[in-house]
Short mmCIF file of N, CA and C in Angstrom, two decimals:
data_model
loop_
_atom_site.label_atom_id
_atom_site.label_comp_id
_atom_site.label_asym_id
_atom_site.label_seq_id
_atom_site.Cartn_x
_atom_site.Cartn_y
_atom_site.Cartn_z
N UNK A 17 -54.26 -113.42 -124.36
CA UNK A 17 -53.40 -112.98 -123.27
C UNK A 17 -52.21 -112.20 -123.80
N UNK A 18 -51.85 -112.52 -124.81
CA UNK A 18 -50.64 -111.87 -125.58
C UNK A 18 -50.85 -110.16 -126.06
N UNK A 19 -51.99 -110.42 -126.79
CA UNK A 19 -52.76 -109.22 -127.31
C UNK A 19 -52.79 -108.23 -125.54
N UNK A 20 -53.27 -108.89 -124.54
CA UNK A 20 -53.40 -108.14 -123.56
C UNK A 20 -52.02 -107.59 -122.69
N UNK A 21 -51.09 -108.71 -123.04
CA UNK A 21 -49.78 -108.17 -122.77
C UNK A 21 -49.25 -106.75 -123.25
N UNK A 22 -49.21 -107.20 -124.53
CA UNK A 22 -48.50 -105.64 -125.61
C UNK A 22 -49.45 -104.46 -125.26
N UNK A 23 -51.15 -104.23 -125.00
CA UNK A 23 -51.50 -103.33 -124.93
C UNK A 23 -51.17 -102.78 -123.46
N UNK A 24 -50.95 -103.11 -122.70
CA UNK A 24 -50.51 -102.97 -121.38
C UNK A 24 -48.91 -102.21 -121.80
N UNK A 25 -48.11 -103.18 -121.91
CA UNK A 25 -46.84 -102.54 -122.37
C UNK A 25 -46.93 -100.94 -123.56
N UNK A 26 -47.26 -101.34 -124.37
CA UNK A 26 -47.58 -99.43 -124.68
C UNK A 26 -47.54 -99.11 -124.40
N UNK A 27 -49.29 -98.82 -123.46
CA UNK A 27 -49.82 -97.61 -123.00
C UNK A 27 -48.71 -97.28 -121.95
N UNK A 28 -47.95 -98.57 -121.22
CA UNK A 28 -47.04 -98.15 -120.03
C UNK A 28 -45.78 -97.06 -120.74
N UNK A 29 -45.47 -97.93 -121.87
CA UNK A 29 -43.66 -97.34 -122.55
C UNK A 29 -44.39 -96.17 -123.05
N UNK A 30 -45.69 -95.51 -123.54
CA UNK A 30 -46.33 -94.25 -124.48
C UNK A 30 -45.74 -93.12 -123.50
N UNK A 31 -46.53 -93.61 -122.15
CA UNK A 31 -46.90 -92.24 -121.04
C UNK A 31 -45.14 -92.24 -120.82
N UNK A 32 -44.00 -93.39 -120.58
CA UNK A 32 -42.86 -93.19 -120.10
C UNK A 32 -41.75 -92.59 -121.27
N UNK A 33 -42.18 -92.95 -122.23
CA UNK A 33 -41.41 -92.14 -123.80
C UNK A 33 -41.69 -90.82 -123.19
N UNK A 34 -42.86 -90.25 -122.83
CA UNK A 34 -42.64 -88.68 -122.62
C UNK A 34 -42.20 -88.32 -122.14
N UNK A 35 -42.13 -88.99 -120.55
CA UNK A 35 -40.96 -88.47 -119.31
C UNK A 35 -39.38 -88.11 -120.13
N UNK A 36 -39.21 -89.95 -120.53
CA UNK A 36 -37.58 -89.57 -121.37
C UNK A 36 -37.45 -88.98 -122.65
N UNK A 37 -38.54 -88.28 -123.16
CA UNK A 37 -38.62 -87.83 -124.46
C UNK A 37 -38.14 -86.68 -124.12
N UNK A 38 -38.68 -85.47 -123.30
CA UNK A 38 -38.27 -84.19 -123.04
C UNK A 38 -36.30 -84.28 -122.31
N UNK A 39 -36.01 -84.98 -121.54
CA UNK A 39 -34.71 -85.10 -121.48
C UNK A 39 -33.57 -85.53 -122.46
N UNK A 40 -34.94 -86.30 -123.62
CA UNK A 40 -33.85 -86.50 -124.74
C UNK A 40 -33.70 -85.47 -125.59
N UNK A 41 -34.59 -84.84 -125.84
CA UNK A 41 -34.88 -83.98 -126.59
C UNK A 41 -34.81 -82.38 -126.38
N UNK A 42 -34.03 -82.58 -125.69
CA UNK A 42 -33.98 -80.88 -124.96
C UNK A 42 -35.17 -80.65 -124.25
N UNK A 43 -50.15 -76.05 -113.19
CA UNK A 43 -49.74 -76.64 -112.33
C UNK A 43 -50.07 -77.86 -111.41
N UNK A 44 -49.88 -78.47 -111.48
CA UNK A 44 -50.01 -79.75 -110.41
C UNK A 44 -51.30 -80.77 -110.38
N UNK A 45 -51.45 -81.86 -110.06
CA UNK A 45 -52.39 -83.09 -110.17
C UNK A 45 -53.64 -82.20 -109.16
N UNK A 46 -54.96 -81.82 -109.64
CA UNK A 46 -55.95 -82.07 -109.31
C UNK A 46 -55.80 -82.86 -107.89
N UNK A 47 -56.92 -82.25 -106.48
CA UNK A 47 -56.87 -82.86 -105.42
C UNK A 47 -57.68 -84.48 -105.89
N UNK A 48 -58.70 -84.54 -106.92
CA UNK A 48 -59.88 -84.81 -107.11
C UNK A 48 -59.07 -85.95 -107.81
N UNK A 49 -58.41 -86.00 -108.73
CA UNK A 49 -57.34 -86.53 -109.38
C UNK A 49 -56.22 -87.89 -108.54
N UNK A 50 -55.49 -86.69 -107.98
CA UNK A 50 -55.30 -87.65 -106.78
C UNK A 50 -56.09 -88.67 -105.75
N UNK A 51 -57.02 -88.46 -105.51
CA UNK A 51 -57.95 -89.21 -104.89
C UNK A 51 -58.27 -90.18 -105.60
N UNK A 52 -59.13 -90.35 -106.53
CA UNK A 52 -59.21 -90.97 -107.38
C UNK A 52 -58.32 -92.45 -107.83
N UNK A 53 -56.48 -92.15 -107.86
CA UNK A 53 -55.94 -92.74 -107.78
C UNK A 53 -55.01 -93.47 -106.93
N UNK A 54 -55.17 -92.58 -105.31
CA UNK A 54 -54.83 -93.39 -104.48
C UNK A 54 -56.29 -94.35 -104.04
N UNK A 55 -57.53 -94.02 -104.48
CA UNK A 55 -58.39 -95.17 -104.10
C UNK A 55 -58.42 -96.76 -105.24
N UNK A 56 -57.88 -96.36 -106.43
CA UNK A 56 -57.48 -97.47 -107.05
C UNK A 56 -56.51 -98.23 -106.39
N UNK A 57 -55.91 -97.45 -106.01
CA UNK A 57 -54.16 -98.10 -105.99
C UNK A 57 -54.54 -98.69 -104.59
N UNK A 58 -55.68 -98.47 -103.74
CA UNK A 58 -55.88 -99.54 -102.38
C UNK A 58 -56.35 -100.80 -103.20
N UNK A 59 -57.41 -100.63 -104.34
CA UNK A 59 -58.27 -101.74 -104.64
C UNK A 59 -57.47 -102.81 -105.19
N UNK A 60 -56.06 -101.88 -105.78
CA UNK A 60 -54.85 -102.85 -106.43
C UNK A 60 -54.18 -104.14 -106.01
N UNK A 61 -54.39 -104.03 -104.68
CA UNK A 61 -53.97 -104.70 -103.41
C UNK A 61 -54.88 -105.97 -103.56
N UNK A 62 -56.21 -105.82 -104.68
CA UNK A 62 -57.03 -107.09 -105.02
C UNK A 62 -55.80 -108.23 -106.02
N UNK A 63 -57.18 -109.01 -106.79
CA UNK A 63 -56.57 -109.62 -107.51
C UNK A 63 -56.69 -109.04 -109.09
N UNK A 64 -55.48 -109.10 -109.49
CA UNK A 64 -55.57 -108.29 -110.68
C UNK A 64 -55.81 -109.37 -111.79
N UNK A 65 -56.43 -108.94 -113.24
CA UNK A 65 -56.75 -109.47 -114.46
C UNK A 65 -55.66 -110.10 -114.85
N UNK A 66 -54.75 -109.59 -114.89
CA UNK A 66 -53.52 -109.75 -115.84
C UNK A 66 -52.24 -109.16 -115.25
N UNK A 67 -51.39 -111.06 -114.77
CA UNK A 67 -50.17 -110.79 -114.29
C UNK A 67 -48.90 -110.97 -115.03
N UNK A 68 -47.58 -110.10 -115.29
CA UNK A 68 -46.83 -109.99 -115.91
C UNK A 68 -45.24 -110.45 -115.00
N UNK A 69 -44.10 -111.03 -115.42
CA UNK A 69 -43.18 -111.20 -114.92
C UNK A 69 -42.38 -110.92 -116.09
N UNK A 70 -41.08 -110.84 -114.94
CA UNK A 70 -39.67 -110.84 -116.10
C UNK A 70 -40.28 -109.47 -117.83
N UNK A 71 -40.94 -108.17 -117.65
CA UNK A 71 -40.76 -107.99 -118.65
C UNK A 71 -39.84 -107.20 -119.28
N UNK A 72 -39.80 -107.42 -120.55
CA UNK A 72 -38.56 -107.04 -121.42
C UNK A 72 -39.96 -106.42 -123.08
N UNK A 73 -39.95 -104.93 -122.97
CA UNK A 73 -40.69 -104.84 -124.35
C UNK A 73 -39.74 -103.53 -125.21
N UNK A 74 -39.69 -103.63 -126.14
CA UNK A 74 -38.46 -103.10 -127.26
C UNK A 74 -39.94 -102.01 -128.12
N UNK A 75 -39.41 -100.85 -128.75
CA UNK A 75 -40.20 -99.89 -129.14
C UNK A 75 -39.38 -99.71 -130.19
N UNK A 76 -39.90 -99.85 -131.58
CA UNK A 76 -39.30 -99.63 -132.81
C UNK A 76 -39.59 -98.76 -133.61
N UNK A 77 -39.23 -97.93 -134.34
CA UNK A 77 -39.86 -97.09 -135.68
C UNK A 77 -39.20 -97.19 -136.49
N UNK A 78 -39.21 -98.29 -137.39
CA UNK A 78 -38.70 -98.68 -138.80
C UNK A 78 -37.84 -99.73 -138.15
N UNK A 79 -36.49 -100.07 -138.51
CA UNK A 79 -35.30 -100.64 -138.16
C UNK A 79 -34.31 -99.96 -136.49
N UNK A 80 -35.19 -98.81 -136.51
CA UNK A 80 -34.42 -98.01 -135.50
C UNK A 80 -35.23 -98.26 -134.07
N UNK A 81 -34.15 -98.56 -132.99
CA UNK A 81 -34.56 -99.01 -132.05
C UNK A 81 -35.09 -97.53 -131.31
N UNK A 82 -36.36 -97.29 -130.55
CA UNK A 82 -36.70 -95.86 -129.86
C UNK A 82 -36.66 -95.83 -128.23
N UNK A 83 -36.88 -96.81 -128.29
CA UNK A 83 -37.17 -97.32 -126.40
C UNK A 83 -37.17 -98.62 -126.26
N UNK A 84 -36.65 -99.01 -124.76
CA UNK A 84 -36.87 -100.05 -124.53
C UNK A 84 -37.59 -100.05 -122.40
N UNK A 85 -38.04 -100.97 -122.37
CA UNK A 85 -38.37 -101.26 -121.15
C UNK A 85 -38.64 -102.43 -120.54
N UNK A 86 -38.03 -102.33 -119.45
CA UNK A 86 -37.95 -103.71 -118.49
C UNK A 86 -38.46 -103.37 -117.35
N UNK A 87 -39.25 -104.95 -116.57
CA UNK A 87 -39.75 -104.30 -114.93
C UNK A 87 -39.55 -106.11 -114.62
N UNK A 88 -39.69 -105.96 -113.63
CA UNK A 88 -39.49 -107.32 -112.90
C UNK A 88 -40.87 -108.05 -113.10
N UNK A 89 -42.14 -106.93 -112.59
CA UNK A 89 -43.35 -107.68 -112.63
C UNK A 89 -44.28 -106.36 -112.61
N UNK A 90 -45.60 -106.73 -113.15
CA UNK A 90 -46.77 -105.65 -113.36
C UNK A 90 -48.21 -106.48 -113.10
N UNK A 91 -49.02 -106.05 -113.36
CA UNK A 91 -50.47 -106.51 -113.29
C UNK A 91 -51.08 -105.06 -113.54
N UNK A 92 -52.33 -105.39 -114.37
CA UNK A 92 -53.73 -104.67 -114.71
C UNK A 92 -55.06 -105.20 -114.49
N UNK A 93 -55.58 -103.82 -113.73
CA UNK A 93 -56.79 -104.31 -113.91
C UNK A 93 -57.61 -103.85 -114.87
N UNK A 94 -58.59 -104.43 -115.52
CA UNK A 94 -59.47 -104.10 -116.64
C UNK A 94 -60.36 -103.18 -115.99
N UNK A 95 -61.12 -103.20 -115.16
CA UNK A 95 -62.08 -102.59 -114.90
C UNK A 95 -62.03 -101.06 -114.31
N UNK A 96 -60.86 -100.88 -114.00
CA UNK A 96 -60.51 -99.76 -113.58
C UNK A 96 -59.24 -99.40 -114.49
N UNK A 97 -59.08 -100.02 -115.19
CA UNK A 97 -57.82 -99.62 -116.29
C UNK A 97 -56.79 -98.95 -115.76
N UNK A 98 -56.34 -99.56 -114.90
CA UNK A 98 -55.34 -99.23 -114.18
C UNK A 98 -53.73 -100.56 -114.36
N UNK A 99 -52.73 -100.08 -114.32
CA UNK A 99 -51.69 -100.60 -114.39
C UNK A 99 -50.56 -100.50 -113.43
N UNK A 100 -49.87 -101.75 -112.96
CA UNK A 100 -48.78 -101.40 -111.92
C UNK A 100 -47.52 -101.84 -112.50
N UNK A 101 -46.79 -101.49 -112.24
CA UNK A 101 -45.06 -102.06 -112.69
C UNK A 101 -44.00 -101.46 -111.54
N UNK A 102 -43.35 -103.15 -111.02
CA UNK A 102 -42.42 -103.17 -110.16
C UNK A 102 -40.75 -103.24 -110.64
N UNK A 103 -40.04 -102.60 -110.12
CA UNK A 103 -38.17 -102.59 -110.94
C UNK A 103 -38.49 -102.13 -112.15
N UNK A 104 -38.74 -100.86 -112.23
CA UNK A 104 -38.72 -100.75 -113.74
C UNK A 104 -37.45 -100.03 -114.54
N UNK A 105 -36.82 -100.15 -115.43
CA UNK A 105 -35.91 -99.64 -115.71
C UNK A 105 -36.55 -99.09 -117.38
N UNK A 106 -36.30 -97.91 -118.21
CA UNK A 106 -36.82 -97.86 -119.54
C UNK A 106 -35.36 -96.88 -120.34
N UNK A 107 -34.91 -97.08 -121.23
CA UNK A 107 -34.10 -96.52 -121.91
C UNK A 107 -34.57 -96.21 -123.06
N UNK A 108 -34.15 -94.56 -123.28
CA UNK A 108 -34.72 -94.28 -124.52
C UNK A 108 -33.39 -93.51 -125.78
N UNK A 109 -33.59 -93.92 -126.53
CA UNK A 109 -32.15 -94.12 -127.70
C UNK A 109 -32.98 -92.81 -128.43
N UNK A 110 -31.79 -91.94 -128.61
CA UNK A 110 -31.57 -90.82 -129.28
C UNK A 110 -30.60 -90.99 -130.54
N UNK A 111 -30.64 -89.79 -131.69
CA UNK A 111 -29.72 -89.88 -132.68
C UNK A 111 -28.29 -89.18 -132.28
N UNK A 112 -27.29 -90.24 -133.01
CA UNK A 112 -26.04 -89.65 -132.36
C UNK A 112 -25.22 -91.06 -131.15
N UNK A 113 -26.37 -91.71 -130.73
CA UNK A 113 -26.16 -92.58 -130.35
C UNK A 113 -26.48 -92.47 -128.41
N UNK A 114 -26.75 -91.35 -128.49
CA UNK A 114 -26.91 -90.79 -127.37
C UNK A 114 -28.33 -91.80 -126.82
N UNK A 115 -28.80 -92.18 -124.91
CA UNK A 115 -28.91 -93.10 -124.58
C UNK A 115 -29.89 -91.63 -122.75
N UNK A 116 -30.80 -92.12 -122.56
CA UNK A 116 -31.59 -91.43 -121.68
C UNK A 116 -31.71 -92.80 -120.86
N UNK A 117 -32.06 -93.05 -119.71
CA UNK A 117 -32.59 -94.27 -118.74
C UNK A 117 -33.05 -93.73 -117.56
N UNK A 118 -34.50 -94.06 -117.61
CA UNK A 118 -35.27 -93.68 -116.45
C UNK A 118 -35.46 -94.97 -115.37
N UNK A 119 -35.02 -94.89 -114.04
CA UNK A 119 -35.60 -96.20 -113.50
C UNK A 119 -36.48 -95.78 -112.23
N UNK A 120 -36.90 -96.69 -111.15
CA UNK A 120 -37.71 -96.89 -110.72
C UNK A 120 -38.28 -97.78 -109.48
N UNK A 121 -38.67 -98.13 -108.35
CA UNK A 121 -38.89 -99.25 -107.74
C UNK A 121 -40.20 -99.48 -108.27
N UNK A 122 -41.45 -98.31 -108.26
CA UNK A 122 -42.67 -98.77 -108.82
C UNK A 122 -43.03 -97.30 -109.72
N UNK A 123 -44.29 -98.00 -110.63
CA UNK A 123 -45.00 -97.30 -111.39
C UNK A 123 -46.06 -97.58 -111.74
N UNK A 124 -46.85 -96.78 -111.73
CA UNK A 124 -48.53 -96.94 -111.96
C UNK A 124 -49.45 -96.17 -113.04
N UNK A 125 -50.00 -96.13 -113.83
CA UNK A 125 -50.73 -95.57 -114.65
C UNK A 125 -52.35 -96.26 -114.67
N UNK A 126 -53.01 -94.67 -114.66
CA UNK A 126 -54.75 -94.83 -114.55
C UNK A 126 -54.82 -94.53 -116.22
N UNK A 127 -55.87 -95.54 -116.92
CA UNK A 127 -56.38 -94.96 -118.15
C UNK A 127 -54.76 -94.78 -118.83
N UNK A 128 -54.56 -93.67 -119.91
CA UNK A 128 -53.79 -93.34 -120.78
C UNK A 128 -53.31 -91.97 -120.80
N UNK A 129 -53.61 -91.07 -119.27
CA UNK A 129 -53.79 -90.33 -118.89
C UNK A 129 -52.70 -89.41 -117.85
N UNK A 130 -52.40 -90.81 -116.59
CA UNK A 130 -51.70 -90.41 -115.75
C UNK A 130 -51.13 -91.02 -115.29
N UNK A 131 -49.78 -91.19 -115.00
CA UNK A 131 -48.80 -92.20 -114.61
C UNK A 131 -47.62 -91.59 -113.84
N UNK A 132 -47.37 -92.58 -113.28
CA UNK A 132 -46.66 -92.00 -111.72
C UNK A 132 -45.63 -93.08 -111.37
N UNK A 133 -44.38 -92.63 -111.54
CA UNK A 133 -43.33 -93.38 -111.06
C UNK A 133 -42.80 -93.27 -110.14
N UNK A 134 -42.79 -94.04 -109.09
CA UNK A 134 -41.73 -93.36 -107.80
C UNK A 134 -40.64 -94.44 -107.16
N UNK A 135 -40.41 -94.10 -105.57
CA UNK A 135 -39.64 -95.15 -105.17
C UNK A 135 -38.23 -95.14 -105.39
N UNK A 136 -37.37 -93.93 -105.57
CA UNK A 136 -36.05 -93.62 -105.67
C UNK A 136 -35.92 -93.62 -107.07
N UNK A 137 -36.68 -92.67 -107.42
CA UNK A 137 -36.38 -92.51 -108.83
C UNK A 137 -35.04 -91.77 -109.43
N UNK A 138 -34.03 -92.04 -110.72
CA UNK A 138 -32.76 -91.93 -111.13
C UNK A 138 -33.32 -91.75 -113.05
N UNK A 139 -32.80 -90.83 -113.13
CA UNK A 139 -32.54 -90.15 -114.61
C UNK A 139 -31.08 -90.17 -115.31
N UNK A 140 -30.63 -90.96 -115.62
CA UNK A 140 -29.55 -90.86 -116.22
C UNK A 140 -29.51 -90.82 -118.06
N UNK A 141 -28.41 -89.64 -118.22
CA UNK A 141 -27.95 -89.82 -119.82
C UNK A 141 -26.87 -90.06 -120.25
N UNK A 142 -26.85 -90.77 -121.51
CA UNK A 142 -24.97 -90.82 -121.59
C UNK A 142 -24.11 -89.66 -122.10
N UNK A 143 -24.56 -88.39 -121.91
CA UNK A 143 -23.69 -87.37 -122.01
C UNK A 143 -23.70 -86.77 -120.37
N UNK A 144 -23.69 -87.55 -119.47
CA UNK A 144 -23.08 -86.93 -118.38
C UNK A 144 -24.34 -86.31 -117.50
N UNK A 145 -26.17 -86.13 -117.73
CA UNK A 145 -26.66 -85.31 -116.92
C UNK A 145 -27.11 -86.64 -116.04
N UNK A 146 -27.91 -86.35 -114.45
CA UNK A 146 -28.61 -87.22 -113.82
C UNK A 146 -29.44 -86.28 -112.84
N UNK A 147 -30.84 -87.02 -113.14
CA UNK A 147 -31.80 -86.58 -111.92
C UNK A 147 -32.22 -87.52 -110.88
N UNK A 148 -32.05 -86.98 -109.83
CA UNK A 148 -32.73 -87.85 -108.87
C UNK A 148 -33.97 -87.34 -108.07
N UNK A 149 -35.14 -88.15 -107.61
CA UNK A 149 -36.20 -87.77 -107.04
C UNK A 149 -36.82 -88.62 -106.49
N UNK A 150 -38.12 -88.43 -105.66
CA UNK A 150 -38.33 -90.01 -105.14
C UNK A 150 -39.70 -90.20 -106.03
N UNK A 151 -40.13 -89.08 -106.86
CA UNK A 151 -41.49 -89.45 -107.43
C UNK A 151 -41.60 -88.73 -109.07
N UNK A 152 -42.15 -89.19 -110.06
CA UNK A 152 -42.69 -88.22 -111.32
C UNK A 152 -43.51 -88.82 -111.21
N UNK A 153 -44.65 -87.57 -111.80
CA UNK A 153 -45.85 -87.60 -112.60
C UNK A 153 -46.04 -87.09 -113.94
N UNK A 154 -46.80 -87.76 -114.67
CA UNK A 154 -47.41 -87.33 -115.90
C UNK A 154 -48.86 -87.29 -115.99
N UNK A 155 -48.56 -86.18 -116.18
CA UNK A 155 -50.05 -85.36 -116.95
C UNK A 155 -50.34 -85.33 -118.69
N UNK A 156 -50.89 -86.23 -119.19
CA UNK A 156 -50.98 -86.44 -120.61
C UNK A 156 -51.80 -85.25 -121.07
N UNK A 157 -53.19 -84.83 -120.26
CA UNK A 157 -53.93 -83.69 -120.98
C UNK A 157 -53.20 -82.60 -120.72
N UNK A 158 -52.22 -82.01 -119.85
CA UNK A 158 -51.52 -81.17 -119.71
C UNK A 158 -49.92 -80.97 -119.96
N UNK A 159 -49.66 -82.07 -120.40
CA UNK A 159 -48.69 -82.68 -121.25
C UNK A 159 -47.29 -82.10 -120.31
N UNK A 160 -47.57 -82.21 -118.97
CA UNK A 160 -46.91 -82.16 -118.12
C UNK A 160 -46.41 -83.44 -117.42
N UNK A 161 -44.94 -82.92 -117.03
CA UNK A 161 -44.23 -83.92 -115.81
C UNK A 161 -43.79 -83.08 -114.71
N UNK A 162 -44.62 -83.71 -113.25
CA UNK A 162 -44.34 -82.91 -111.86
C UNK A 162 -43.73 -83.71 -110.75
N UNK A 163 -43.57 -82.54 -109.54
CA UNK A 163 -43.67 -83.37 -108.55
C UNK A 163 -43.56 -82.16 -107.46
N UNK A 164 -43.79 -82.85 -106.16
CA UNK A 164 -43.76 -81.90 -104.65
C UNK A 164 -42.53 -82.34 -104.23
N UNK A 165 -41.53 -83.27 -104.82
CA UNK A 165 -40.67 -83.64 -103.74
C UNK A 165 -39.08 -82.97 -104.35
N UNK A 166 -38.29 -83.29 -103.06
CA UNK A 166 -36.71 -82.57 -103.56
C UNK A 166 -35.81 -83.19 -104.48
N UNK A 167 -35.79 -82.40 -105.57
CA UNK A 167 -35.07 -83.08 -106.80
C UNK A 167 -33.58 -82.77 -107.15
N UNK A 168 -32.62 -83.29 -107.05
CA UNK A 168 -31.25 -83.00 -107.83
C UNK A 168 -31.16 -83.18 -108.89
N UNK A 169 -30.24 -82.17 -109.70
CA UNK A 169 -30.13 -81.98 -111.03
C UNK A 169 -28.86 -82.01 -110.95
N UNK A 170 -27.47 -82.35 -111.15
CA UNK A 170 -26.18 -82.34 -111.84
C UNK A 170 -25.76 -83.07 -112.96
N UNK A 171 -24.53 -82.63 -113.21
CA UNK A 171 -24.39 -83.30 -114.85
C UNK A 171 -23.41 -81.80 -115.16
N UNK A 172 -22.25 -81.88 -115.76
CA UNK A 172 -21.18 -80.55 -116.38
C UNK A 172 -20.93 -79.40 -115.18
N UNK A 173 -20.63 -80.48 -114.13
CA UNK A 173 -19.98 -78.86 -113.71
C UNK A 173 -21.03 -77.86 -112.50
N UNK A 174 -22.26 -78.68 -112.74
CA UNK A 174 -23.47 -78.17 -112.68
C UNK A 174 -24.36 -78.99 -110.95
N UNK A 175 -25.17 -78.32 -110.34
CA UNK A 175 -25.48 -79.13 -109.36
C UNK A 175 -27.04 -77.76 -108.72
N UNK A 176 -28.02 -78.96 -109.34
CA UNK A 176 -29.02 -77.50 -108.85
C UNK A 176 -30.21 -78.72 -107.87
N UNK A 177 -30.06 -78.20 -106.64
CA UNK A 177 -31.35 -79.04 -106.05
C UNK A 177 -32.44 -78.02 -105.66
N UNK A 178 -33.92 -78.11 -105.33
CA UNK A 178 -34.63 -77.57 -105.27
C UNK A 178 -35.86 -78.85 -104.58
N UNK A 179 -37.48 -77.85 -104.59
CA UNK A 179 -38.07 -78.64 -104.07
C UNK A 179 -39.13 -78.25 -105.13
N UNK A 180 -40.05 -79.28 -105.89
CA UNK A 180 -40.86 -79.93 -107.17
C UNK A 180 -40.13 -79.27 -108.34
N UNK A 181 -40.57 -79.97 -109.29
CA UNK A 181 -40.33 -79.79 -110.33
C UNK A 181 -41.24 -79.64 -111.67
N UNK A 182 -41.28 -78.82 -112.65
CA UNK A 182 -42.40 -78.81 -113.41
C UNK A 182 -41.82 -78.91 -114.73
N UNK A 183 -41.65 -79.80 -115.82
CA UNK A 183 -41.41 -80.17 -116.94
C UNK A 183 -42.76 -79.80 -117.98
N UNK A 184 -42.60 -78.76 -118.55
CA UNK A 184 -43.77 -78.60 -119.91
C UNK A 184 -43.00 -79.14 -121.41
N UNK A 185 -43.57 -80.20 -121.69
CA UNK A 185 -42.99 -80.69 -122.66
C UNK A 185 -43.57 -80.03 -123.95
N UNK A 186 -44.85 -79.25 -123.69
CA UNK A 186 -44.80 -78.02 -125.16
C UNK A 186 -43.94 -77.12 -124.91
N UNK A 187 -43.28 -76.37 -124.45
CA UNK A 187 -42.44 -75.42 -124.62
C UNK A 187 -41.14 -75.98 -124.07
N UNK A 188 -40.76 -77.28 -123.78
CA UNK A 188 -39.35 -77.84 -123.51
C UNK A 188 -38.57 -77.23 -122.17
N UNK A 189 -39.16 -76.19 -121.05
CA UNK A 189 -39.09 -75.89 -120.08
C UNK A 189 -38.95 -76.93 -118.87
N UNK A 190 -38.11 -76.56 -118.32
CA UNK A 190 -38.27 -76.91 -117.04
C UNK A 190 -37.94 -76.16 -115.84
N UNK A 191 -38.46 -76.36 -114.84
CA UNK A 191 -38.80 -75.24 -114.10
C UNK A 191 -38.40 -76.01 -112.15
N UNK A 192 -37.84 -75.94 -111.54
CA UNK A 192 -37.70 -76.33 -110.12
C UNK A 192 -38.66 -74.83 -109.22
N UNK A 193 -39.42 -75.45 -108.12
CA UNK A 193 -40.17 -74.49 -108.17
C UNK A 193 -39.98 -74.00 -106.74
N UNK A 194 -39.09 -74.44 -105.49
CA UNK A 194 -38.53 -73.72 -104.67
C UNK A 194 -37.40 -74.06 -103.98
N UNK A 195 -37.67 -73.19 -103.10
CA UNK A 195 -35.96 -73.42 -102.40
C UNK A 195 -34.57 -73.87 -102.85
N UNK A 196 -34.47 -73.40 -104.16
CA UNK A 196 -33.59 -73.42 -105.61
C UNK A 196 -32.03 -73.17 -104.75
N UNK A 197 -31.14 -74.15 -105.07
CA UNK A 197 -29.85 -74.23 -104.66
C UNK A 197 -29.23 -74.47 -105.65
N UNK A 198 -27.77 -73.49 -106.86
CA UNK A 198 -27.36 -74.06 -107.42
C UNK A 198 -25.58 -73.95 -107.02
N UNK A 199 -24.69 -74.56 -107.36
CA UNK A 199 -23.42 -74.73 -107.80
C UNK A 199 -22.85 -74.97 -108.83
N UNK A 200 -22.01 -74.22 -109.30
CA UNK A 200 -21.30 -74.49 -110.28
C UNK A 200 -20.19 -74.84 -109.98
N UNK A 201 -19.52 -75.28 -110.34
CA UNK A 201 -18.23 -76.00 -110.33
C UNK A 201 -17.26 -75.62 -111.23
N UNK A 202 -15.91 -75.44 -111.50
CA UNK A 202 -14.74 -75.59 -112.43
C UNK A 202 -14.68 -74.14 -112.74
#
């Protein structure tokens, strides 16, 4: 059960390191795709393999702390390799001392593939930027993070809302893809 714990926690903190990886670090889901995973996410509503509370899992490389993540509660199912996580909060530690935190009401990941956080989602860093949205996605084979819904961006002065968003974490882009509103300030 332990062994089944930590692999669960990974694959969850792997796909969410990327979301906060590109914010630390300086198109769109398939109809077929989608389907797919809103028909899991009814079957979810079963009884799942493996139930999780209170978690707390820490991501290390050497002595140096990389991520951490907490959720109130999760469950997986094996057979559809699917994963849920409720309150999730994940912080990811940069050099410099600098500090990224993605949170969450829920999150879900199919396989190792695609994972989807929503539910008043909040991006905060400790140099001052914050996003807000009500949904991300990750695309692992396209090594993308999206969405259809209206996202704020401020942080320095700065204040850009728009409607989806497209994060390419190979070329470190990000892209708001309409009805683009910005302000500057000072």
């Amino acid at each position: 059960m332990k062994k089944s714990k930590l692999i669960i926690l990974c694959c969850m903190g792997a796909i969410l390191v990327a979301v906060g990886g590109y914010l630390l670090f300086g198109g769109h889901g398939d109809e077929e795709d989608e389907a797919i995973i809103a028909a899991v996410q009814k079957k979810a509503d079963e009884n799942p393999d493996v139930t999780l509370e209170n978690i707390h899992y820490v991501e290390t490389k050497g002595k140096k702390k990389e991520w951490e993540l907490r959720a109130k509660s999760g469950q997986h199912f094996l057979q559809d390799d699917y994963t849920t996580l409720n309150d999730i909060s994940v912080t990811f530690y940069a050099e410099g001392g600098r500090t990224v935190t993605l949170t969450g009401g829920k999150g879900s990941m199919k396989g190792r593939k695609e994972i989807e956080v929503s539910d008043h989602v909040v991006i905060t860093s400790s140099d001052g930027y914050r996003v807000v949205t009500s949904s991300l996605h990750y695309d692992a084979q396209r090594k993308q993070i999206f969405n259809q819904d209206p996202v704020l961006l401020e942080g320095k002065g700065v204040r850009i809302k728009g409607i989806g968003v497209v994060v390419d974490l190979q070329t470190k882009k990000l892209s708001i893809l309409r009805k683009v509103e910005t302000v500057i300030e000072g």
